[in-house]
PDB file of C-alpha atoms and ligand atoms in Angstrom:
ATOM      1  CA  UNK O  84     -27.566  73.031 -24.589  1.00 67.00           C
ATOM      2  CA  UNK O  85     -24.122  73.493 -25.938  1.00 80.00           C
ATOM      3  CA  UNK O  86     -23.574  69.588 -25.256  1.00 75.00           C
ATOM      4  CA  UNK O  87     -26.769  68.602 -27.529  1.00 76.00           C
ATOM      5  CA  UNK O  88     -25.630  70.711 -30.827  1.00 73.00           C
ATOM      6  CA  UNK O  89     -21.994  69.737 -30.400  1.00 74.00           C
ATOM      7  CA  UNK O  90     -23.583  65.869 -30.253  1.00 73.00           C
ATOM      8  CA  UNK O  91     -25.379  66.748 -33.281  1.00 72.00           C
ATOM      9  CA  UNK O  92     -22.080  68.141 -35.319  1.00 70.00           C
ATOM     10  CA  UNK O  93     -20.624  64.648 -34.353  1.00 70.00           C
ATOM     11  CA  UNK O  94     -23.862  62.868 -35.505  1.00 70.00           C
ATOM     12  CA  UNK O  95     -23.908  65.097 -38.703  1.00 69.00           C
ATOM     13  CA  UNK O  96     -20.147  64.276 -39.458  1.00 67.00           C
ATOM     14  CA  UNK O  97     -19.995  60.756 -38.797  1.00 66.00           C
ATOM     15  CA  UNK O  98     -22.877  60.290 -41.067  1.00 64.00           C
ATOM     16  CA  UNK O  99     -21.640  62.238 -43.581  1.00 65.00           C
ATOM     17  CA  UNK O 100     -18.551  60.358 -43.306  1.00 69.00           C
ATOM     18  CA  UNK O 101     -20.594  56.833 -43.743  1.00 64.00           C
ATOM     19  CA  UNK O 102     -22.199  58.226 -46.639  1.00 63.00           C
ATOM     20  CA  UNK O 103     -19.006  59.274 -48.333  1.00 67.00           C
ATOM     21  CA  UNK O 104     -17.111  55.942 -47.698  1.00 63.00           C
ATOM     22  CA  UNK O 105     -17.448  53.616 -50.503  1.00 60.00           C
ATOM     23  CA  UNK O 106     -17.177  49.779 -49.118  1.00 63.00           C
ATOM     24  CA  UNK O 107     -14.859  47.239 -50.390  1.00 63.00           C
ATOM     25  CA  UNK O 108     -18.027  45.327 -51.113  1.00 72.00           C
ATOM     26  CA  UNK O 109     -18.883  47.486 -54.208  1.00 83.00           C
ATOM     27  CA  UNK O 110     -16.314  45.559 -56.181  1.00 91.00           C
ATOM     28  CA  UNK O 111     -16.776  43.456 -58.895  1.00 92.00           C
ATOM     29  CA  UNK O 112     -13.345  42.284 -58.984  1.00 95.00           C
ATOM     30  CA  UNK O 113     -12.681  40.414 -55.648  1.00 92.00           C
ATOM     31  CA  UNK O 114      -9.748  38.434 -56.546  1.00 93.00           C
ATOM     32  CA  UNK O 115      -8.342  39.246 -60.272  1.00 95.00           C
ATOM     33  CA  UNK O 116      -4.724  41.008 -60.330  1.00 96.00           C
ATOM     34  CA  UNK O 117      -6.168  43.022 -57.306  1.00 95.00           C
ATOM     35  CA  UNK O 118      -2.050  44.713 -57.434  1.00 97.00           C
ATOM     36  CA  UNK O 119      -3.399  46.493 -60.956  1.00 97.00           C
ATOM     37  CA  UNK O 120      -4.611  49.306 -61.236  1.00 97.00           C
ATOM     38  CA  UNK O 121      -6.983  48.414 -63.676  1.00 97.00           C
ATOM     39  CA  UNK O 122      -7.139  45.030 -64.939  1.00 97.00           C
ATOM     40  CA  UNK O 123      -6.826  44.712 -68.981  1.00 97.00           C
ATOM     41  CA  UNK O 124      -7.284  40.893 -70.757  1.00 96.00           C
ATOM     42  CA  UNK O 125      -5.432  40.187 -74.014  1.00 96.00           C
ATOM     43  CA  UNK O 126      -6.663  37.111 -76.031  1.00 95.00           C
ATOM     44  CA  UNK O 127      -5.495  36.947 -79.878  1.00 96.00           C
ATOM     45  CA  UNK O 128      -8.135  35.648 -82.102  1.00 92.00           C
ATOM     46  CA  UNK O 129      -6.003  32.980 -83.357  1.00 92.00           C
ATOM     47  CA  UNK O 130      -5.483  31.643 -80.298  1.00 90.00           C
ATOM     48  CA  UNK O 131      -9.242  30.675 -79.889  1.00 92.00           C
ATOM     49  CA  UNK O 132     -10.360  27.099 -79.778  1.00 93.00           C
ATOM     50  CA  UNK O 133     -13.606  26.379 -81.350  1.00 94.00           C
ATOM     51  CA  UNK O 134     -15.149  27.071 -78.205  1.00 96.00           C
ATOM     52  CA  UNK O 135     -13.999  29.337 -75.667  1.00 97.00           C
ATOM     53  CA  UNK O 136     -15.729  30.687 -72.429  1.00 98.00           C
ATOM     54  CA  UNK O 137     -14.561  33.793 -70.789  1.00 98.00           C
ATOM     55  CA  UNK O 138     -15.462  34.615 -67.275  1.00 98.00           C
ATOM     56  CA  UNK O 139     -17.889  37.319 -66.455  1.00 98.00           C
ATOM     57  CA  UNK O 140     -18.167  36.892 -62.558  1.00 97.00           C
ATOM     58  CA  UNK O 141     -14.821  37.834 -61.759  1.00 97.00           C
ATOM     59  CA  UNK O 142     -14.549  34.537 -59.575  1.00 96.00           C
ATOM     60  CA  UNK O 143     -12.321  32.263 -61.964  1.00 97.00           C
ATOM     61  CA  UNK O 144      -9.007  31.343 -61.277  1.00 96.00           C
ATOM     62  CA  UNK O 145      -8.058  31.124 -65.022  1.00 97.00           C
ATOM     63  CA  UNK O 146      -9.453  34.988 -65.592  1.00 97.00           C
ATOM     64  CA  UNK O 147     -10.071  35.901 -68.433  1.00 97.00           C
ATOM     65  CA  UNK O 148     -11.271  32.343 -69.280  1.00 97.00           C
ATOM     66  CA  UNK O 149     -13.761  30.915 -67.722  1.00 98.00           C
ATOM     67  CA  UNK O 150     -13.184  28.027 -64.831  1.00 98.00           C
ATOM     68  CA  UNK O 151     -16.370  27.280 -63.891  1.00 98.00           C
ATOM     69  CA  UNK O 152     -16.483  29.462 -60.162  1.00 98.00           C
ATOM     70  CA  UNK O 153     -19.419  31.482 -60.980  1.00 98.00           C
ATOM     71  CA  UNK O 154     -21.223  27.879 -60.229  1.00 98.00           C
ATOM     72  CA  UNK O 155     -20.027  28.459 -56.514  1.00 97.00           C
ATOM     73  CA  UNK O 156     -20.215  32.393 -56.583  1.00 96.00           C
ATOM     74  CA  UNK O 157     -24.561  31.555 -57.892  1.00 97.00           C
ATOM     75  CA  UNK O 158     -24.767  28.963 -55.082  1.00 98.00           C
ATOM     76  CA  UNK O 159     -23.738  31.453 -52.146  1.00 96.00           C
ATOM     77  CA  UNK O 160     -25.745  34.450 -53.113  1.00 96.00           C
ATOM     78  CA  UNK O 161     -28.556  33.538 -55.734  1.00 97.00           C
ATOM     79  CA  UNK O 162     -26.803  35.169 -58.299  1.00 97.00           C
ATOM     80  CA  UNK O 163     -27.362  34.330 -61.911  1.00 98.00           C
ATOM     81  CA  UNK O 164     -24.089  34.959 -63.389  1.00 97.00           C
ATOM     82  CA  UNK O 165     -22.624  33.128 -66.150  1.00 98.00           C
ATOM     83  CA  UNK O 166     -19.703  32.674 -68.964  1.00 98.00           C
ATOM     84  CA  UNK O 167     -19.439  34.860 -72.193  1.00 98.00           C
ATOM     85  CA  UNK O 168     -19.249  31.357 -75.022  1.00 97.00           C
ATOM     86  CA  UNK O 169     -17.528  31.944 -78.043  1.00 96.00           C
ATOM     87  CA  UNK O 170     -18.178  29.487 -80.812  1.00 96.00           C
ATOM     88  CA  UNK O 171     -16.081  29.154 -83.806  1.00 92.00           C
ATOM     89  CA  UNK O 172     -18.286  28.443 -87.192  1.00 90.00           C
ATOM     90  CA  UNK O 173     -17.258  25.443 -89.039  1.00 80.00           C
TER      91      UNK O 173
HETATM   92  S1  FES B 268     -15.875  31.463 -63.691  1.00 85.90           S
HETATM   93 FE1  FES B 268     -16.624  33.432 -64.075  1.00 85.90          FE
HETATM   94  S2  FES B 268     -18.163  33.107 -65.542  1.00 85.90           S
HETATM   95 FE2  FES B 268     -17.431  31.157 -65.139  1.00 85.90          FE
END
């Protein structure tokens, strides 16, 4: 009898335990500055082409700007992620 609830406390606590754990597969950010702490993008306005796409996957190489990985990133899950376009009035 003892055996069974002492089972159950290690059921109990090992689920509890699962529960609790957050996965590393909750992150957005799988590959951006992962060494920060928190990752903070600084673009001056005058820097701005007419056109500029910033990435809002996470997936580009060129982060914050856009490089064209969330094509790859849609492919492989069905995703339907895409660029944030700035366009410069003329
Ligand atoms: S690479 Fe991330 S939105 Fe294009």
């Amino acid at each position: 009898m003892s055996y069974i609830l002492i089972a159950g406390v290690v059921v109990l606590v090992v689920v509890a335990y699962m529960l609790g754990k957050r996965s590393t597969n909750d992150h957005v950010n799988s590959c951006v500055d992962k060494h920060k702490p928190k990752v903070v993008s600084t673009v001056d306005i005058e820097d701005l082409s007419d056109a500029t796409a910033f990435c809002r996957c996470w997936k580009s190489g060129k982060f914050p700007y856009c490089d064209g990985s969330h094509n790859k990133h849609n492919k492989g899950c069905g995703d339907n992620v895409g660029p944030l376009l700035l366009n410069r009035r003329s």
